[in-house]
XYZ file of C-alpha atoms in Angstrom:
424
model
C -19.317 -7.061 2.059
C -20.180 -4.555 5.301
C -20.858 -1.867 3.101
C -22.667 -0.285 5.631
C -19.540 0.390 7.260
C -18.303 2.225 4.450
C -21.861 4.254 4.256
C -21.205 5.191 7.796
C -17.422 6.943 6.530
C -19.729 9.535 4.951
C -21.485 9.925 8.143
C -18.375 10.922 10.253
C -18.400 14.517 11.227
C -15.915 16.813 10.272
C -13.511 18.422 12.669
C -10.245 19.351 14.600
C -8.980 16.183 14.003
C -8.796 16.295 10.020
C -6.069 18.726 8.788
C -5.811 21.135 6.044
C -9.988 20.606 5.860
C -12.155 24.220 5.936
C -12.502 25.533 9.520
C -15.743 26.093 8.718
C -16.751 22.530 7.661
C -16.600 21.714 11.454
C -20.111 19.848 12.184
C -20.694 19.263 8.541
C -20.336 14.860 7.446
C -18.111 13.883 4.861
C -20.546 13.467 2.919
C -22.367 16.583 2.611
C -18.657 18.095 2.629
C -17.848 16.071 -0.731
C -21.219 16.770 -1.894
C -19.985 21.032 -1.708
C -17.310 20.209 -4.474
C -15.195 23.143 -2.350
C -12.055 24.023 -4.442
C -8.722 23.311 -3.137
C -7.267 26.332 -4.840
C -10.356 29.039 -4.043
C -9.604 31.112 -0.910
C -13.447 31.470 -0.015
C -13.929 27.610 0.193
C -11.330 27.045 3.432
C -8.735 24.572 3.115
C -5.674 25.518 4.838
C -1.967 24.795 4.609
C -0.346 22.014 4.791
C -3.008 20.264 3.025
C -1.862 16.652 0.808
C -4.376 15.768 -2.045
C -4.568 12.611 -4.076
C -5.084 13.133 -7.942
C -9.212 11.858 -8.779
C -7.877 10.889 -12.213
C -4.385 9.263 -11.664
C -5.461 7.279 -8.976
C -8.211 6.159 -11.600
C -5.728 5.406 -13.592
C -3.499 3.373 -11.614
C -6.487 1.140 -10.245
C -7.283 0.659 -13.924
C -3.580 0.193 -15.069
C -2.381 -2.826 -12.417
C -6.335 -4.384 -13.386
C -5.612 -4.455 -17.020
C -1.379 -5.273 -15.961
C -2.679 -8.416 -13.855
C -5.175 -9.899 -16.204
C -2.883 -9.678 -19.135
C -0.074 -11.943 -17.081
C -2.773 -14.363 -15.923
C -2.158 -13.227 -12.285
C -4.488 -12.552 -9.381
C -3.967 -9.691 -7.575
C -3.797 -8.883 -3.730
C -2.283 -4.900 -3.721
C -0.623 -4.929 -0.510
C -2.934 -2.857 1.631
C -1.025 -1.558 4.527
C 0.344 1.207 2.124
C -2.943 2.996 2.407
C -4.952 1.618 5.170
C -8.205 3.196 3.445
C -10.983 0.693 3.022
C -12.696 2.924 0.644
C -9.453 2.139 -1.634
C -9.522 -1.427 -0.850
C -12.860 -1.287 -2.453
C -11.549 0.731 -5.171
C -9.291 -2.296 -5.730
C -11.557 -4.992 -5.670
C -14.027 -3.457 -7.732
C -10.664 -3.265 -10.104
C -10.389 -6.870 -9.946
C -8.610 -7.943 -6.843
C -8.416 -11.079 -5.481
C -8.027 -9.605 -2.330
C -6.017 -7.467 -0.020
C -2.660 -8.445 1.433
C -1.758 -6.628 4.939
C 0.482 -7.209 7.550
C -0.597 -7.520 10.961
C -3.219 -8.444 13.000
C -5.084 -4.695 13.381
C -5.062 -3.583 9.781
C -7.308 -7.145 9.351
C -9.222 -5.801 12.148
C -9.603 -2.980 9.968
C -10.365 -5.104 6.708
C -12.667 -7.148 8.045
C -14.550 -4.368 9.547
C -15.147 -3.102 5.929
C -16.544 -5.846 4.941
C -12.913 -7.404 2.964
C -13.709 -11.181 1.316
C -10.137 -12.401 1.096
C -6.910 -10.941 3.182
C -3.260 -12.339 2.670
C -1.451 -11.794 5.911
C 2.230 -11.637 3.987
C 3.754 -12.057 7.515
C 4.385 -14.521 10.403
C 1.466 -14.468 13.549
C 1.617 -16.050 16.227
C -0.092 -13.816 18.366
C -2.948 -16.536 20.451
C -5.333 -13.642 20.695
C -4.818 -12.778 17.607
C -5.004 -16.350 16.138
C -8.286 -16.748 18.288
C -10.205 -13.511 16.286
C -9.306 -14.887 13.088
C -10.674 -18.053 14.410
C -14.139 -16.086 14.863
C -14.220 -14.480 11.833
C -13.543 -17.689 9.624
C -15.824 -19.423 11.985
C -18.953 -16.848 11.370
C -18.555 -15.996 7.858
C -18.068 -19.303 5.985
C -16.933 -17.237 2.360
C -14.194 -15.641 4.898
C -10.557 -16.702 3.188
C -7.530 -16.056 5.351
C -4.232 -16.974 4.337
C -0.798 -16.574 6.766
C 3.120 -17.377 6.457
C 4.738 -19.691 8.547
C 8.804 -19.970 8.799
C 9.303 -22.020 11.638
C 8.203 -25.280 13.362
C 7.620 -23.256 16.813
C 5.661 -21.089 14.732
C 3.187 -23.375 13.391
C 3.404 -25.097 17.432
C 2.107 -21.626 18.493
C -0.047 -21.449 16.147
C -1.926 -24.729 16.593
C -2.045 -24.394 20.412
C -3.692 -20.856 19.951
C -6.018 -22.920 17.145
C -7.289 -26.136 19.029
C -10.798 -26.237 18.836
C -11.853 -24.217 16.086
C -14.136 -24.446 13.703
C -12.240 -24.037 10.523
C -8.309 -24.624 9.665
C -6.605 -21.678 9.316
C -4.858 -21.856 5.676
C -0.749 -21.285 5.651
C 1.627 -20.943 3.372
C 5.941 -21.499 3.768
C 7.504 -18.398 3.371
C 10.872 -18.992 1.872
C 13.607 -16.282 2.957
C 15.230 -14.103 -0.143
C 18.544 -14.771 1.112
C 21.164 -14.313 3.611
C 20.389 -10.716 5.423
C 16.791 -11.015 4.123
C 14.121 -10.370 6.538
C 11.343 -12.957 7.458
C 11.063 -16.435 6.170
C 13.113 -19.869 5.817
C 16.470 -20.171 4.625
C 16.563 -23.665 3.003
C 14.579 -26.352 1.395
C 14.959 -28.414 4.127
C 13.761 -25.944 6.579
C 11.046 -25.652 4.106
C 10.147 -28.839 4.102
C 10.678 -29.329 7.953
C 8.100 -26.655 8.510
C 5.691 -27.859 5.903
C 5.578 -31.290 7.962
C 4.745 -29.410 11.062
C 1.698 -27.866 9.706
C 0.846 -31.249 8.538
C 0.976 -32.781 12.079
C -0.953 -30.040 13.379
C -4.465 -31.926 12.077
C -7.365 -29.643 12.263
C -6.009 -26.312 13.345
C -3.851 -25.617 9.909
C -3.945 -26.581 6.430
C -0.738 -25.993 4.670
C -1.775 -24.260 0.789
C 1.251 -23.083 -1.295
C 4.824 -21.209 -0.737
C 5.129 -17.286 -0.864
C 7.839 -14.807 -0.409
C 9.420 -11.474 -1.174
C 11.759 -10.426 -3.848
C 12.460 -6.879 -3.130
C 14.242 -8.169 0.005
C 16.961 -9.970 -2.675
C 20.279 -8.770 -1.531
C 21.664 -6.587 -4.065
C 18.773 -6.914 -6.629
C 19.115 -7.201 -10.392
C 17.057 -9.254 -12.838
C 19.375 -12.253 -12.445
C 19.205 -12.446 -8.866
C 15.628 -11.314 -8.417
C 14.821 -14.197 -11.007
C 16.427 -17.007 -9.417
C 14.886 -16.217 -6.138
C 11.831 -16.352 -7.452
C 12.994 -19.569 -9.270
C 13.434 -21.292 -5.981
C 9.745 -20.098 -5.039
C 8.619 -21.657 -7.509
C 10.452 -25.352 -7.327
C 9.816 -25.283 -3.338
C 6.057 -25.264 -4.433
C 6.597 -28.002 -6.995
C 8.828 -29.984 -4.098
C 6.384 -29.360 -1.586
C 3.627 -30.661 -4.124
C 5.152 -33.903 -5.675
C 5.697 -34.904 -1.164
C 2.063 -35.024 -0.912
C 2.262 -31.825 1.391
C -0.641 -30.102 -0.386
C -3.052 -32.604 0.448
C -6.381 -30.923 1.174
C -6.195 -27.364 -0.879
C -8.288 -26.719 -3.106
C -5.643 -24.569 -5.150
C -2.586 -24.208 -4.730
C -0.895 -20.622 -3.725
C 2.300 -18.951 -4.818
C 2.783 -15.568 -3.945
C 5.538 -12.766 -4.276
C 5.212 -9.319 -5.717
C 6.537 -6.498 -4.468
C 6.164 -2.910 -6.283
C 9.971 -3.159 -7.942
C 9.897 -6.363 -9.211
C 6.519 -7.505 -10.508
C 7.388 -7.804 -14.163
C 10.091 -10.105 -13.138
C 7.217 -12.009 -10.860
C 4.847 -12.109 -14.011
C 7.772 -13.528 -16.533
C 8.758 -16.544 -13.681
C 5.146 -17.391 -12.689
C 4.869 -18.125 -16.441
C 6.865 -20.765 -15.882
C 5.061 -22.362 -12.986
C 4.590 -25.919 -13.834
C 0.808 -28.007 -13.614
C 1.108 -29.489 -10.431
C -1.376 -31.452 -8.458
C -4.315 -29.132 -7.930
C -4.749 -25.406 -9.672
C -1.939 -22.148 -8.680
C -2.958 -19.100 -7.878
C -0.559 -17.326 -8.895
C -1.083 -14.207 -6.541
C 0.770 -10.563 -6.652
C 0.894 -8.521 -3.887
C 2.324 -5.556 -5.036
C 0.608 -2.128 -3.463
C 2.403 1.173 -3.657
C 1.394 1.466 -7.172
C -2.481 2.808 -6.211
C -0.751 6.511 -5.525
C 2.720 5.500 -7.068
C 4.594 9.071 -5.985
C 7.378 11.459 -7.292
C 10.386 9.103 -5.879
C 11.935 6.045 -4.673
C 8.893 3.719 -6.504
C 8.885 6.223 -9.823
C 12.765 5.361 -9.929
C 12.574 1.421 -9.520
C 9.108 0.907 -11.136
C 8.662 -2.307 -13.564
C 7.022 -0.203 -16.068
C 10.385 1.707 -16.724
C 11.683 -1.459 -17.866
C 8.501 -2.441 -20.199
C 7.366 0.784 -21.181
C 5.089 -0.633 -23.229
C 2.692 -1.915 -20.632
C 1.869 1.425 -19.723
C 3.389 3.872 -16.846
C 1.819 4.423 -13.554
C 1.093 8.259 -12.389
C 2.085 10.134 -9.002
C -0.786 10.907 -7.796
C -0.277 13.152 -4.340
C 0.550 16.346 -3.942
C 1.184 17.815 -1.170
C 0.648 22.093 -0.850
C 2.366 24.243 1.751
C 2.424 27.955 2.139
C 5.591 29.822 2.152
C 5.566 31.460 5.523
C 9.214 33.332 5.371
C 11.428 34.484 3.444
C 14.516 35.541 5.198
C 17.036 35.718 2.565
C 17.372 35.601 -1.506
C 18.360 32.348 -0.966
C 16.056 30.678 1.486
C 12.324 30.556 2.016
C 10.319 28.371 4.521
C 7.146 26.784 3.623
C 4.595 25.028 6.615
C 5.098 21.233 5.745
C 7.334 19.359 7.601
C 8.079 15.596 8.691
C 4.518 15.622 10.327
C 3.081 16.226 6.934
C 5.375 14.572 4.368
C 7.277 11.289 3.581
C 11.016 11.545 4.084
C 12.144 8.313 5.164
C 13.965 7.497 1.616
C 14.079 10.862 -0.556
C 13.029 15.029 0.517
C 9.415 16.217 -1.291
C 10.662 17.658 -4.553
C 8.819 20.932 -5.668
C 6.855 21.031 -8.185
C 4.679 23.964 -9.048
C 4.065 27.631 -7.089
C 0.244 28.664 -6.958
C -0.137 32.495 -6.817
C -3.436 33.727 -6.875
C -5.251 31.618 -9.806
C -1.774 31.268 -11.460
C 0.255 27.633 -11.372
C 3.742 27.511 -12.763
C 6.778 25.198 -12.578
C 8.852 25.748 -9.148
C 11.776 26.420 -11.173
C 15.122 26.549 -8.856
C 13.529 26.164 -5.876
C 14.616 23.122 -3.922
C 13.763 21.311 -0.793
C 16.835 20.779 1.547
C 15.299 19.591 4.822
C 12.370 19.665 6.802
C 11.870 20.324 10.507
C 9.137 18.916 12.464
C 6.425 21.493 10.873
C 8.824 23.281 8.245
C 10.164 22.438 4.442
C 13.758 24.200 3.867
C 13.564 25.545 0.872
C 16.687 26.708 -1.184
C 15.816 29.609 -4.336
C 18.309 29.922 -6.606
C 19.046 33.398 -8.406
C 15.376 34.504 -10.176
C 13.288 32.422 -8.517
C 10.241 33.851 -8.316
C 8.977 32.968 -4.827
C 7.140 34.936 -2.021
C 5.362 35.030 0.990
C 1.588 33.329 0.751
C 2.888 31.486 -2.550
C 1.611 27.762 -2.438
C 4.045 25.781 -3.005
C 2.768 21.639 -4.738
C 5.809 19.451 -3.392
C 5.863 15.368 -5.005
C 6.517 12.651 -2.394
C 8.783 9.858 -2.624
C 7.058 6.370 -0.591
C 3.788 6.419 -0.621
C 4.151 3.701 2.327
C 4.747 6.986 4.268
C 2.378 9.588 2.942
C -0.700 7.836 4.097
C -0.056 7.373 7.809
C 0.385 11.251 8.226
C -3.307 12.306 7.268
C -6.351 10.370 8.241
C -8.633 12.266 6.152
C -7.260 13.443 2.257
C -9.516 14.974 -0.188
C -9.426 13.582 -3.695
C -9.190 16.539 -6.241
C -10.016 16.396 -10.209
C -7.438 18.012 -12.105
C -8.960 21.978 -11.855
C -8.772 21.443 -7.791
C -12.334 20.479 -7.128
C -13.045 17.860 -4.394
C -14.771 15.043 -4.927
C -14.267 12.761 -2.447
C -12.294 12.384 1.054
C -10.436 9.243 1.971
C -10.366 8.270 5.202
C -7.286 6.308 6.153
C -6.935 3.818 9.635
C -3.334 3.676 10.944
């Protein structure tokens, strides 16, 4: 691995372009900045409003729970990385026990491979020739290198293998099979299936076809039944695909699925994957769970359903300062769509700081935000006034990340520990 790379993330300097950090960290690396263990909560150590935090102990936690959630289920785990974008929590996750890390397009594997990432599952289509020709490279000089892409159509894999011709090593596919009509990527029948599976095969030397993946949170109108039979036909298009000799050549054989909604339902059908001609990994993708949040994931996650594998934590918070107060009924704090997640549900308040005092934001309510402010609505005795902190939850941690390239890690009593730098 290029830990070096992640050595030099300490080395980076501190400055205008890192929000909420202390004004007066300007100059000062990462490094020696985490190595101050400034308070997020103590005036005289800087950090400024809107600031978003990540919990040091639930994000612990969560890396620990999906470890523990995985090997229990016999699975192998790729956390779909494009949630975060932060190497130094890809590492997190393989030192957890990943397989690997699943991403999306062809810079965030710039990105991976730059920090040094073993194995990346590319849970989308490329056809991109000079992006194709990179991955070439990389396979080519780093022989433990494993790549793995979908393919859903015959002109796909054509693209693909004219991009391809001449290098070193194949590059390893698998058939992405479409969740249905509406569904986004990936083929809608067996025979298409099948039809692009014998494309790869033609295209000798430039491809090697290695299992079937897909995605079950793109079911139309999910429940268990339908999430299950998708992921039914997943797994009999790999055992079709096997017993027609398509596999020929891989060393294992790949099935993949696993969103964050569904992965209990993932872990109870891959049970049921039959032996077939060469081992299955039987890979999980699922990514949103390393912060989890305070919304649309808390609401829909598996371990609602089986409480008794555990329960995942929120883990950011995100602090504004209220900066007006014009009425009894309305206050204004200084986060707004440039700092928070909105594209599913509003923050939801949590706590009011005042001074060294914390305490439930009891009825106070966010309504809206504005480019740079929260709405916030107070009912009758809500204590709430200018220069209060307010701690607001976030729903969609697929949308907190990409708002803050730097985020300090906090224990519990506000003390930083760590920054994470994030590449979007």
């Amino acid at each position: 691995m290029r830990t070096e790379a992640l050595a030099r993330l300490a080395e980076e300097r501190v400055d205008h372009r890192f929000k909420g950090l202390p004004p007066d960290a300007d100059g000062l690396t990462v490094g020696a900045l985490a190595a101050q263990r400034r308070n997020l909560f103590r005036p005289a150590d800087g950090f400024a409003t809107p600031v978003l935090a990540l919990s040091a102990e639930r994000l612990e936690h969560n890396l620990a729970l999906m470890e523990a959630y995985a090997a229990r289920h016999g699975l192998a785990f790729a956390p779909h990385g494009k949630t975060s974008m932060a190497p130094q929590l890809f590492h997190r996750q393989l030192e957890h026990g990943a397989w690997g890390i699943t991403l999306a397009v062809p810079h965030q594997v710039r990105v991976a491979r730059e920090f040094g990432v073993p194995r990346i599952f590319l849970a989308n289509e490329l056809v991109d020739a000079a992006a194709l020709r990179w991955i070439a490279g990389e396979l080519a000089a780093d022989p433990g290198f494993r790549f793995v892409a979908y393919v859903d159509s015959v002109r796909g894999v054509e693209l693909m293998d004219a991009a391809l011709r001449g290098c070193a090593r194949p590059v390893d596919v698998v058939v992405e099979l479409g969740a249905g009509d509406g569904a986004r990527t990936g083929v809608r029948t067996e025979a298409d299936a099948r039809a692009v599976a014998e494309a790869v095969g033609r295209a000798s030397g430039t491809l090697r076809l290695v299992g079937v993946a897909g995605y079950e949170g793109e079911v139309p109108r999910p429940d268990p039944e339908r999430v299950r039979a998708y992921l039914r036909r997943l797994v009999a298009l790999a055992a079709g695909l096997d017993r027609a000799g398509l596999f020929k050549g891989a060393e294992e054989i790949v099935v993949s699925a696993g969103g964050s909604g569904w992965f209990d339902t993932v872990a109870e059908v891959f049970a049921e994957i039959p032996e077939l001609s060469a081992p299955v990994l039987k890979l999980l993708r699922s990514g949103a769970y390393v912060s989890h949040d305070d919304g649309h994931y808390r609401r829909i996650t598996p371990f609602a359903r089986v409480p008794e594998e555990g329960a995942l934590e929120p883990a950011f918070r995100l602090w504004a300062q209220v900066v007006s107060r014009p009425t009894p009924e309305q206050a204004f704090a200084n986060a707004g769509k440039r700092d928070a997640a909105y594209d599913l549900d509003l923050p939801a308040a949590q706590v009011v700081r005042r001074g060294e005092v914390e305490r439930p934001a009891d009825g106070i309510t966010v309504t809206g935000l504005s480019d740079q402010h929260a709405w916030l609505r107070t009912e009758p005795g809500a204590d709430l006034e200018v220069g209060d902190w307010v701690g607001l939850g976030l729903s969609h941690p697929c949308t907190s990340f990409d708002k803050w390239q730097l985020i300090p890690v906090a224990e519990a009593d506000g003390t930083v520990v760590d920054y994470i730098r994030t590449f979007f």
